[in-house]
Coordinates of N, CA and C in Angstrom, one line a residue:
Chain A
E1 N -165.8 -75.5 -89.2 CA -166.7 -75.5 -90.4 C -167.5 -76.8 -90.5
T2 N -168.8 -76.6 -90.7 CA -169.8 -77.7 -90.8 C -169.9 -78.4 -92.1
G3 N -169.4 -77.7 -93.2 CA -169.6 -78.2 -94.5 C -170.9 -77.9 -95.1
V4 N -171.7 -77.1 -94.4 CA -173.0 -76.7 -94.9 C -172.9 -75.2 -95.3
T5 N -173.3 -74.9 -96.5 CA -173.3 -73.6 -97.0 C -174.6 -73.1 -97.3
Q6 N -174.8 -71.7 -97.2 CA -176.1 -71.1 -97.6 C -175.8 -69.9 -98.4
S7 N -176.8 -69.6 -99.3 CA -176.7 -68.4 -100.1 C -178.1 -67.8 -100.3
P8 N -178.2 -66.5 -100.4 CA -177.2 -65.5 -100.2 C -177.0 -65.3 -98.7
T9 N -176.0 -64.5 -98.3 CA -175.7 -64.2 -96.9 C -176.8 -63.2 -96.4
H10 N -177.1 -62.2 -97.2 CA -178.1 -61.2 -96.8 C -179.0 -61.0 -98.0
L11 N -180.2 -60.6 -97.7 CA -181.2 -60.4 -98.7 C -182.2 -59.3 -98.2
I12 N -182.5 -58.4 -99.1 CA -183.6 -57.4 -98.7 C -184.7 -57.5 -99.8
K13 N -185.9 -57.7 -99.3 CA -187.1 -57.8 -100.2 C -188.2 -56.8 -99.7
T14 N -189.1 -56.6 -100.5 CA -190.3 -55.8 -100.1 C -191.5 -56.7 -99.9
R15 N -192.4 -56.2 -99.1 CA -193.6 -57.0 -98.7 C -194.3 -57.4 -100.0
G16 N -194.8 -58.7 -100.0 CA -195.5 -59.2 -101.2 C -194.6 -59.9 -102.2
Q17 N -193.3 -59.7 -102.1 CA -192.4 -60.4 -103.0 C -192.2 -61.8 -102.6
Q18 N -191.5 -62.5 -103.5 CA -191.2 -63.9 -103.3 C -189.7 -64.1 -103.1
V19 N -189.2 -65.0 -102.4 CA -187.8 -65.2 -102.2 C -187.4 -66.7 -102.2
T20 N -186.2 -67.0 -102.7 CA -185.7 -68.4 -102.7 C -184.4 -68.3 -102.0
L21 N -184.2 -69.1 -100.9 CA -183.0 -69.3 -100.2 C -182.4 -70.7 -100.5
R22 N -181.1 -70.8 -100.6 CA -180.5 -72.0 -101.0 C -179.5 -72.5 -99.9
C23 N -179.4 -73.8 -99.9 CA -178.6 -74.5 -98.9 C -177.9 -75.7 -99.6
S24 N -176.6 -75.9 -99.3 CA -175.9 -77.0 -99.7 C -175.5 -77.9 -98.5
S25 N -176.0 -79.1 -98.5 CA -175.7 -80.0 -97.3 C -174.4 -80.6 -97.4
Q26 N -174.0 -81.2 -96.3 CA -172.8 -82.1 -96.2 C -173.0 -83.3 -97.2
S27 N -172.0 -83.6 -97.9 CA -172.1 -84.8 -98.8 C -172.5 -86.0 -98.0
G28 N -173.4 -86.8 -98.5 CA -173.9 -88.0 -97.9 C -175.0 -87.8 -96.9
H29 N -175.3 -86.6 -96.6 CA -176.5 -86.4 -95.7 C -177.8 -86.4 -96.5
N30 N -178.7 -87.2 -95.9 CA -180.0 -87.4 -96.7 C -181.1 -86.6 -96.1
T31 N -180.9 -85.7 -95.1 CA -181.9 -85.0 -94.5 C -181.5 -83.5 -94.4
V32 N -182.4 -82.6 -94.7 CA -182.2 -81.2 -94.5 C -183.4 -80.6 -93.8
S33 N -183.1 -79.8 -92.8 CA -184.1 -79.1 -92.0 C -183.9 -77.6 -92.1
W34 N -185.0 -76.9 -92.1 CA -185.0 -75.4 -92.2 C -185.6 -74.8 -90.9
Y35 N -184.9 -73.7 -90.4 CA -185.4 -73.1 -89.2 C -185.4 -71.6 -89.5
Q36 N -186.3 -70.9 -88.8 CA -186.4 -69.5 -88.8 C -186.1 -68.9 -87.4
Q37 N -185.2 -68.0 -87.4 CA -184.8 -67.4 -86.1 C -185.0 -65.9 -86.1
A38 N -186.0 -65.5 -85.4 CA -186.2 -64.0 -85.2 C -185.2 -63.5 -84.2
L39 N -185.0 -62.2 -84.3 CA -184.0 -61.5 -83.5 C -184.3 -61.8 -82.0
G40 N -183.3 -62.2 -81.3 CA -183.4 -62.5 -79.8 C -184.2 -63.7 -79.4
Q41 N -184.5 -64.6 -80.4 CA -185.3 -65.8 -80.2 C -184.5 -67.0 -80.5
G42 N -184.9 -68.2 -80.1 CA -184.3 -69.4 -80.5 C -184.9 -69.8 -81.9
P43 N -184.2 -70.6 -82.7 CA -184.7 -71.1 -84.0 C -186.0 -71.8 -83.8
Q44 N -186.9 -71.6 -84.8 CA -188.2 -72.3 -84.9 C -188.1 -73.2 -86.1
F45 N -188.6 -74.5 -86.0 CA -188.6 -75.5 -87.0 C -189.6 -75.1 -88.1
I46 N -189.2 -75.1 -89.3 CA -190.1 -74.8 -90.4 C -190.6 -76.1 -91.1
F47 N -189.6 -76.8 -91.6 CA -189.9 -78.2 -92.2 C -188.6 -78.9 -92.4
Q48 N -188.8 -80.2 -92.7 CA -187.7 -81.1 -92.9 C -187.9 -81.9 -94.2
Y49 N -186.9 -82.2 -94.9 CA -186.9 -83.0 -96.1 C -186.0 -84.2 -96.0
Y50 N -186.5 -85.3 -96.3 CA -185.8 -86.6 -96.2 C -185.9 -87.2 -97.6
R51 N -184.8 -87.5 -98.2 CA -184.7 -88.1 -99.6 C -185.8 -87.4 -100.5
E52 N -185.7 -86.1 -100.5 CA -186.5 -85.3 -101.4 C -188.0 -85.2 -101.2
E53 N -188.4 -85.7 -100.0 CA -189.8 -85.6 -99.7 C -190.0 -84.9 -98.3
E54 N -191.0 -84.1 -98.2 CA -191.3 -83.4 -97.0 C -191.5 -84.4 -95.9
N55 N -190.9 -84.2 -94.8 CA -190.9 -85.2 -93.7 C -191.2 -84.5 -92.3
G56 N -192.2 -83.7 -92.3 CA -192.5 -83.0 -91.0 C -192.5 -81.5 -91.3
R57 N -193.4 -80.9 -90.6 CA -193.6 -79.4 -90.8 C -193.9 -78.8 -89.5
G58 N -193.4 -77.6 -89.3 CA -193.7 -76.9 -88.1 C -194.9 -76.0 -88.3
N59 N -195.2 -75.1 -87.4 CA -196.3 -74.2 -87.5 C -196.1 -73.0 -88.4
F60 N -195.9 -73.3 -89.7 CA -195.7 -72.3 -90.7 C -196.7 -72.5 -91.8
P61 N -197.2 -71.3 -92.4 CA -198.2 -71.4 -93.4 C -197.7 -72.0 -94.7
P62 N -198.6 -72.4 -95.7 CA -198.2 -73.0 -96.9 C -197.4 -72.1 -97.8
R63 N -197.4 -70.8 -97.6 CA -196.5 -70.0 -98.4 C -195.0 -70.2 -98.2
F64 N -194.7 -71.0 -97.2 CA -193.4 -71.5 -96.9 C -193.3 -72.9 -97.6
S65 N -192.4 -73.0 -98.6 CA -192.3 -74.3 -99.2 C -190.9 -74.6 -99.5
G66 N -190.6 -75.9 -99.8 CA -189.2 -76.3 -100.0 C -189.0 -77.3 -101.0
L67 N -187.8 -77.5 -101.4 CA -187.4 -78.6 -102.3 C -186.0 -79.1 -101.8
Q68 N -185.8 -80.4 -102.1 CA -184.5 -81.0 -101.8 C -184.1 -81.8 -103.1
F69 N -182.9 -81.6 -103.5 CA -182.4 -82.2 -104.8 C -181.4 -83.3 -104.5
P70 N -181.2 -84.2 -105.4 CA -180.4 -85.4 -105.2 C -178.9 -85.0 -105.0
N71 N -178.5 -83.8 -105.4 CA -177.1 -83.4 -105.3 C -176.8 -82.7 -104.0
Y72 N -177.6 -83.0 -102.9 CA -177.4 -82.4 -101.6 C -177.7 -80.9 -101.5
S73 N -178.3 -80.4 -102.5 CA -178.8 -79.0 -102.4 C -180.3 -78.9 -102.1
S74 N -180.7 -77.8 -101.5 CA -182.1 -77.6 -101.2 C -182.5 -76.2 -101.2
E75 N -183.8 -75.9 -101.3 CA -184.3 -74.5 -101.3 C -185.4 -74.3 -100.3
L76 N -185.5 -73.1 -99.9 CA -186.6 -72.7 -99.1 C -187.2 -71.5 -99.9
N77 N -188.5 -71.6 -100.2 CA -189.2 -70.6 -100.9 C -190.3 -70.0 -100.0
V78 N -190.4 -68.7 -100.1 CA -191.4 -68.0 -99.3 C -192.1 -67.0 -100.2
N79 N -193.4 -67.2 -100.4 CA -194.2 -66.3 -101.2 C -194.9 -65.3 -100.4
A80 N -195.4 -64.2 -101.1 CA -196.1 -63.1 -100.4 C -195.5 -62.7 -99.1
L81 N -194.3 -62.3 -99.2 CA -193.5 -61.9 -98.0 C -194.2 -60.9 -97.1
E82 N -194.1 -61.2 -95.8 CA -194.7 -60.3 -94.8 C -193.5 -59.7 -94.0
L83 N -193.8 -58.6 -93.3 CA -192.8 -57.9 -92.5 C -192.2 -58.9 -91.4
D84 N -193.1 -59.7 -90.9 CA -192.7 -60.6 -89.8 C -191.8 -61.8 -90.3
D85 N -191.7 -61.9 -91.6 CA -190.8 -62.9 -92.2 C -189.3 -62.5 -92.1
S86 N -189.1 -61.3 -91.7 CA -187.7 -60.8 -91.5 C -187.1 -61.6 -90.3
A87 N -186.0 -62.3 -90.7 CA -185.3 -63.2 -89.7 C -184.1 -63.8 -90.3
L88 N -183.4 -64.6 -89.5 CA -182.3 -65.4 -90.0 C -182.8 -66.8 -90.3
Y89 N -182.5 -67.2 -91.5 CA -183.0 -68.6 -91.9 C -181.8 -69.5 -92.0
L90 N -182.0 -70.6 -91.2 CA -180.9 -71.6 -91.1 C -181.3 -72.9 -91.7
C91 N -180.4 -73.5 -92.4 CA -180.6 -74.9 -92.8 C -179.7 -75.8 -92.0
A92 N -180.0 -77.0 -91.9 CA -179.2 -78.0 -91.1 C -179.3 -79.3 -91.8
S93 N -178.2 -79.9 -92.0 CA -178.2 -81.2 -92.7 C -177.8 -82.3 -91.6
S94 N -178.3 -83.5 -91.9 CA -178.1 -84.6 -91.0 C -178.2 -85.9 -91.8
L95 N -177.8 -87.0 -91.1 CA -177.9 -88.3 -91.7 C -178.9 -89.1 -90.9
D96 N -180.0 -89.4 -91.6 CA -181.1 -90.2 -90.9 C -180.8 -91.7 -91.2
L97 N -180.4 -92.3 -90.1 CA -180.3 -93.8 -90.2 C -181.5 -94.5 -89.7
A98 N -181.5 -95.8 -89.5 CA -182.7 -96.5 -89.0 C -183.2 -96.0 -87.7
G99 N -182.3 -95.5 -86.9 CA -182.7 -95.0 -85.6 C -183.2 -93.6 -85.5
G100 N -183.3 -93.0 -86.7 CA -183.7 -91.6 -86.8 C -182.6 -90.6 -87.0
P101 N -182.9 -89.4 -87.3 CA -181.8 -88.4 -87.5 C -181.0 -88.1 -86.3
D102 N -179.8 -87.8 -86.5 CA -178.8 -87.6 -85.4 C -178.4 -86.1 -85.4
T103 N -177.2 -85.9 -85.2 CA -176.7 -84.5 -85.0 C -177.0 -83.7 -86.3
Q104 N -177.5 -82.5 -86.1 CA -177.8 -81.6 -87.2 C -176.7 -80.6 -87.3
Y105 N -176.2 -80.4 -88.5 CA -175.1 -79.5 -88.8 C -175.6 -78.3 -89.5
F106 N -175.4 -77.1 -88.9 CA -176.1 -75.9 -89.4 C -175.1 -75.1 -90.3
G107 N -175.8 -74.5 -91.3 CA -175.1 -73.5 -92.1 C -175.0 -72.1 -91.5
P108 N -174.4 -71.2 -92.1 CA -174.2 -69.8 -91.5 C -175.5 -69.0 -91.5
G109 N -176.4 -69.4 -92.3 CA -177.7 -68.7 -92.3 C -177.8 -67.6 -93.4
T110 N -179.0 -67.2 -93.7 CA -179.3 -66.1 -94.6 C -180.2 -65.1 -93.8
R111 N -179.7 -63.9 -93.8 CA -180.4 -62.8 -93.1 C -181.4 -62.2 -94.1
L112 N -182.7 -62.4 -93.9 CA -183.7 -61.8 -94.7 C -184.3 -60.6 -94.1
T113 N -184.4 -59.5 -94.8 CA -185.1 -58.3 -94.3 C -186.2 -58.0 -95.2
V114 N -187.4 -57.8 -94.7 CA -188.6 -57.5 -95.5 C -189.0 -56.1 -95.2
L115 N -189.0 -55.2 -96.2 CA -189.4 -53.8 -96.0 C -190.8 -53.5 -96.4
Chain B
S1 N -194.9 -73.5 -79.6 CA -194.5 -73.2 -78.2 C -193.1 -73.7 -78.0
Q2 N -192.3 -73.1 -77.1 CA -191.0 -73.5 -76.9 C -191.0 -74.8 -76.0
Q3 N -190.1 -75.7 -76.4 CA -190.0 -76.9 -75.6 C -189.0 -76.7 -74.5
G4 N -187.9 -76.0 -74.8 CA -186.8 -75.8 -73.9 C -186.8 -74.4 -73.3
E5 N -186.5 -74.3 -72.1 CA -186.3 -73.0 -71.5 C -185.0 -72.9 -70.8
E6 N -184.2 -72.0 -71.2 CA -182.8 -71.8 -70.6 C -182.9 -70.9 -69.5
D7 N -182.0 -71.1 -68.6 CA -181.8 -70.3 -67.4 C -180.4 -70.2 -67.0
P8 N -179.7 -69.1 -66.8 CA -180.4 -67.8 -66.9 C -180.5 -67.3 -68.3
Q9 N -181.2 -66.2 -68.6 CA -181.2 -65.6 -69.9 C -179.9 -65.0 -70.3
A10 N -179.2 -64.4 -69.3 CA -177.9 -63.8 -69.5 C -177.0 -64.1 -68.3
L11 N -175.7 -64.2 -68.7 CA -174.7 -64.5 -67.7 C -173.4 -63.8 -68.0
S12 N -172.9 -63.1 -67.0 CA -171.6 -62.4 -67.2 C -170.6 -62.9 -66.2
I13 N -169.4 -63.3 -66.6 CA -168.4 -63.9 -65.7 C -167.1 -63.4 -66.2
Q14 N -166.1 -63.6 -65.3 CA -164.7 -63.3 -65.6 C -164.0 -64.5 -66.3
E15 N -163.1 -64.2 -67.1 CA -162.2 -65.2 -67.7 C -161.7 -66.1 -66.6
G16 N -161.7 -67.4 -66.9 CA -161.2 -68.4 -65.9 C -162.2 -69.0 -65.0
E17 N -163.4 -68.3 -64.9 CA -164.5 -68.8 -64.1 C -165.2 -69.9 -64.8
N18 N -166.0 -70.6 -64.1 CA -166.9 -71.6 -64.7 C -168.3 -71.0 -65.0
A19 N -168.9 -71.4 -66.1 CA -170.2 -71.0 -66.5 C -171.2 -72.1 -66.5
T20 N -172.3 -72.0 -65.9 CA -173.3 -73.1 -65.9 C -174.6 -72.5 -66.4
M21 N -175.2 -73.2 -67.4 CA -176.5 -72.9 -68.0 C -177.4 -74.1 -67.8
N22 N -178.7 -73.8 -67.6 CA -179.6 -74.8 -67.4 C -180.7 -74.8 -68.4
C23 N -181.3 -76.0 -68.7 CA -182.3 -76.1 -69.7 C -183.4 -77.0 -69.2
S24 N -184.7 -76.6 -69.3 CA -185.8 -77.5 -68.9 C -186.7 -77.7 -70.1
Y25 N -187.3 -78.8 -70.2 CA -188.1 -79.1 -71.3 C -189.4 -79.8 -70.8
K26 N -190.3 -80.0 -71.7 CA -191.7 -80.4 -71.3 C -192.1 -81.9 -71.6
T27 N -191.6 -82.4 -72.8 CA -192.0 -83.7 -73.2 C -190.9 -84.7 -73.2
S28 N -191.2 -86.0 -73.3 CA -190.1 -87.0 -73.4 C -189.3 -86.8 -74.7
I29 N -188.0 -87.1 -74.5 CA -187.1 -86.8 -75.6 C -186.3 -88.0 -76.0
N30 N -185.7 -88.0 -77.2 CA -184.8 -89.0 -77.7 C -183.4 -88.5 -77.4
N31 N -183.1 -87.3 -77.6 CA -181.8 -86.7 -77.2 C -181.9 -85.2 -77.0
L32 N -180.9 -84.6 -76.4 CA -180.9 -83.2 -76.2 C -179.5 -82.7 -76.6
Q33 N -179.5 -81.6 -77.3 CA -178.3 -81.1 -77.9 C -178.1 -79.7 -77.5
W34 N -176.8 -79.3 -77.4 CA -176.4 -77.9 -77.0 C -175.7 -77.4 -78.2
Y35 N -176.1 -76.1 -78.5 CA -175.5 -75.4 -79.6 C -174.9 -74.0 -79.1
R36 N -173.9 -73.5 -79.8 CA -173.4 -72.2 -79.6 C -173.7 -71.3 -80.8
Q37 N -174.0 -70.0 -80.6 CA -174.2 -69.1 -81.8 C -173.4 -67.8 -81.5
N38 N -172.6 -67.4 -82.4 CA -171.8 -66.2 -82.3 C -172.5 -65.1 -83.1
S39 N -172.9 -64.0 -82.5 CA -173.3 -62.8 -83.2 C -174.3 -63.1 -84.3
G40 N -175.4 -63.8 -84.0 CA -176.4 -64.1 -84.9 C -176.0 -64.8 -86.2
R41 N -175.0 -65.6 -86.1 CA -174.5 -66.4 -87.2 C -175.0 -67.8 -87.0
G42 N -174.5 -68.8 -87.8 CA -174.9 -70.1 -87.7 C -174.7 -70.8 -86.4
L43 N -175.4 -71.9 -86.1 CA -175.3 -72.6 -84.9 C -174.1 -73.6 -85.0
V44 N -173.3 -73.7 -83.9 CA -172.3 -74.7 -83.9 C -172.6 -75.7 -82.9
H45 N -172.6 -77.0 -83.3 CA -173.0 -78.1 -82.5 C -171.9 -78.3 -81.4
L46 N -172.3 -78.4 -80.2 CA -171.4 -78.6 -79.1 C -171.4 -80.1 -78.6
I47 N -172.6 -80.6 -78.3 CA -172.6 -81.9 -77.7 C -174.0 -82.4 -77.7
L48 N -174.2 -83.7 -77.9 CA -175.4 -84.4 -77.9 C -175.5 -85.4 -76.8
I49 N -176.5 -85.4 -76.0 CA -176.6 -86.4 -75.0 C -178.0 -87.2 -75.2
R50 N -177.9 -88.5 -75.2 CA -179.1 -89.3 -75.4 C -179.9 -89.5 -74.1
S51 N -181.1 -89.9 -74.3 CA -182.0 -90.0 -73.1 C -181.6 -91.0 -72.1
N52 N -180.8 -92.0 -72.6 CA -180.3 -93.0 -71.6 C -178.9 -92.7 -71.0
E53 N -178.4 -91.5 -71.3 CA -177.2 -91.1 -70.7 C -177.4 -90.0 -69.7
R54 N -176.6 -89.9 -68.7 CA -176.7 -89.0 -67.6 C -175.7 -87.9 -67.6
E55 N -174.5 -88.2 -68.2 CA -173.5 -87.2 -68.2 C -172.6 -87.4 -69.4
K56 N -172.1 -86.3 -69.9 CA -171.2 -86.4 -71.1 C -170.2 -85.3 -71.0
H57 N -169.0 -85.6 -71.4 CA -167.9 -84.6 -71.4 C -167.3 -84.4 -72.8
S58 N -166.9 -83.1 -73.1 CA -166.2 -82.9 -74.4 C -165.3 -81.7 -74.1
G59 N -164.0 -82.0 -73.9 CA -163.1 -80.9 -73.6 C -163.5 -80.2 -72.3
R60 N -163.7 -78.9 -72.4 CA -164.1 -78.1 -71.2 C -165.6 -78.1 -71.0
L61 N -166.3 -78.9 -71.7 CA -167.8 -78.9 -71.6 C -168.2 -80.1 -70.8
R62 N -169.2 -79.9 -69.9 CA -169.8 -81.1 -69.2 C -171.3 -80.9 -69.3
V63 N -172.0 -81.9 -69.8 CA -173.4 -81.8 -69.9 C -174.0 -82.9 -69.0
T64 N -175.0 -82.6 -68.3 CA -175.8 -83.6 -67.5 C -177.2 -83.6 -68.0
L65 N -177.9 -84.7 -67.9 CA -179.3 -84.8 -68.3 C -180.0 -85.6 -67.2
D66 N -181.1 -85.0 -66.7 CA -182.0 -85.7 -65.7 C -183.4 -85.8 -66.3
T67 N -183.7 -87.0 -66.8 CA -184.9 -87.1 -67.5 C -186.1 -87.1 -66.6
S68 N -185.9 -87.5 -65.3 CA -187.0 -87.5 -64.3 C -187.4 -86.0 -64.1
K69 N -186.5 -85.1 -64.1 CA -186.8 -83.7 -63.9 C -186.9 -82.9 -65.2
K70 N -186.7 -83.6 -66.3 CA -186.8 -83.0 -67.6 C -185.9 -81.7 -67.6
S71 N -184.6 -81.9 -67.3 CA -183.7 -80.8 -67.3 C -182.3 -81.3 -67.7
S72 N -181.5 -80.3 -68.1 CA -180.2 -80.5 -68.5 C -179.3 -79.3 -68.1
S73 N -178.1 -79.5 -67.9 CA -177.2 -78.4 -67.6 C -175.9 -78.5 -68.5
L74 N -175.4 -77.3 -68.8 CA -174.2 -77.2 -69.6 C -173.2 -76.5 -68.7
L75 N -172.0 -77.1 -68.4 CA -171.0 -76.4 -67.6 C -169.8 -76.2 -68.6
I76 N -169.3 -75.0 -68.6 CA -168.1 -74.6 -69.3 C -167.1 -74.3 -68.3
T77 N -166.0 -75.0 -68.2 CA -165.0 -74.8 -67.2 C -163.9 -73.9 -67.7
A78 N -163.3 -73.1 -66.8 CA -162.1 -72.3 -67.2 C -162.5 -71.4 -68.4
S79 N -163.5 -70.7 -68.3 CA -164.0 -69.9 -69.5 C -163.0 -69.0 -70.1
R80 N -163.1 -68.7 -71.4 CA -162.3 -67.8 -72.1 C -163.1 -66.7 -72.8
A81 N -162.5 -65.6 -73.1 CA -163.2 -64.6 -73.8 C -163.9 -65.1 -75.1
A82 N -163.3 -66.0 -75.7 CA -163.8 -66.6 -77.0 C -165.1 -67.4 -76.8
D83 N -165.4 -67.7 -75.5 CA -166.6 -68.5 -75.2 C -167.8 -67.5 -75.2
T84 N -167.6 -66.2 -75.3 CA -168.7 -65.3 -75.4 C -169.6 -65.6 -76.6
A85 N -170.9 -65.9 -76.3 CA -171.8 -66.3 -77.4 C -173.2 -66.6 -76.7
S86 N -174.1 -66.9 -77.6 CA -175.4 -67.4 -77.1 C -175.4 -68.9 -77.1
Y87 N -176.0 -69.5 -76.1 CA -176.0 -71.0 -76.0 C -177.5 -71.5 -76.0
F88 N -177.8 -72.4 -76.8 CA -179.1 -73.0 -76.9 C -179.1 -74.5 -76.6
C89 N -180.2 -74.9 -75.9 CA -180.4 -76.3 -75.9 C -181.6 -76.6 -76.9
A90 N -181.5 -77.8 -77.4 CA -182.5 -78.2 -78.4 C -182.9 -79.7 -78.1
T91 N -184.1 -80.0 -78.1 CA -184.6 -81.3 -77.8 C -185.1 -82.0 -79.1
D92 N -184.9 -83.3 -79.2 CA -185.3 -84.1 -80.3 C -186.2 -85.2 -79.8
T93 N -187.4 -85.3 -80.3 CA -188.3 -86.4 -79.8 C -188.3 -87.5 -80.8
N94 N -187.2 -87.7 -81.5 CA -187.0 -88.8 -82.5 C -187.7 -88.5 -83.8
T95 N -188.1 -87.3 -84.0 CA -188.7 -86.9 -85.3 C -187.7 -86.1 -86.2
G96 N -186.6 -85.8 -85.6 CA -185.6 -85.0 -86.3 C -185.9 -83.5 -86.2
K97 N -187.0 -83.2 -85.6 CA -187.4 -81.8 -85.5 C -186.8 -81.3 -84.1
L98 N -185.9 -80.4 -84.2 CA -185.3 -79.8 -83.0 C -186.1 -78.7 -82.5
I99 N -186.4 -78.7 -81.2 CA -187.2 -77.6 -80.6 C -186.2 -76.9 -79.6
F100 N -186.0 -75.6 -79.9 CA -185.0 -74.8 -79.2 C -185.6 -74.0 -78.1
G101 N -184.8 -73.7 -77.1 CA -185.2 -72.7 -76.1 C -184.8 -71.3 -76.6
Q102 N -185.0 -70.4 -75.7 CA -184.7 -69.0 -76.0 C -183.2 -68.6 -75.9
G103 N -182.4 -69.5 -75.3 CA -181.0 -69.3 -75.2 C -180.5 -68.5 -74.0
T104 N -179.2 -68.8 -73.7 CA -178.6 -68.0 -72.7 C -177.4 -67.2 -73.3
T105 N -177.4 -65.9 -73.1 CA -176.3 -65.1 -73.6 C -175.2 -65.1 -72.6
L106 N -174.0 -65.6 -72.9 CA -172.9 -65.6 -72.0 C -171.9 -64.6 -72.5
Q107 N -171.4 -63.7 -71.5 CA -170.4 -62.8 -71.7 C -169.2 -63.1 -70.8
V108 N -168.0 -63.4 -71.4 CA -166.9 -63.7 -70.6 C -165.9 -62.5 -70.7
K109 N -165.7 -61.8 -69.6 CA -164.9 -60.6 -69.6 C -163.4 -61.0 -69.4
P110 N -162.5 -60.4 -70.2 CA -161.1 -60.7 -70.1 C -160.5 -60.2 -68.8

């Protein structure tokens, strides 16, 4: 067990809707990263939050947004859902020290299906 | 674009045999990490090797890193049926952004 939890486990939405996915990081971890994993592919980096500020973003449009809270929880929000957003969404927490972030610990993921 | 490319894409072996997976990447890295994923669930961290390290061991796992060739290998010795999973390498260029390869699917037959 990594100590990282995600909710919900599964989610079904229709095209055009909005969705919020939640993650609870390991206690003491100041960094959370979100990844999208399409079926049969490796995870793709969406963005990272460090001490509640966005700290790097991958090649994802602005309709993907996030929040990180002081209580080690975070959210990934996706607006105007598209069929291609169907994927496993993974969050990962880590501790960023002066030398940069280290091992990332992943949650079990949220499986999002867009119909 | 993918930074890491794993080879082979799929591997099938008998229990007790060794499994070797390779990973190649394109740019300079701070560290390289190997993860395991069972049946589309969350990723389990296996081992991290830093750019100034050449070899690392953890139980039945042995990882090597050759920064001159921009490649890494993961060796699982004396494999078990429970090792059946997908294995991913991920590189970190000191931004905290992990770039994953496509993964190697390992099947260990009892």
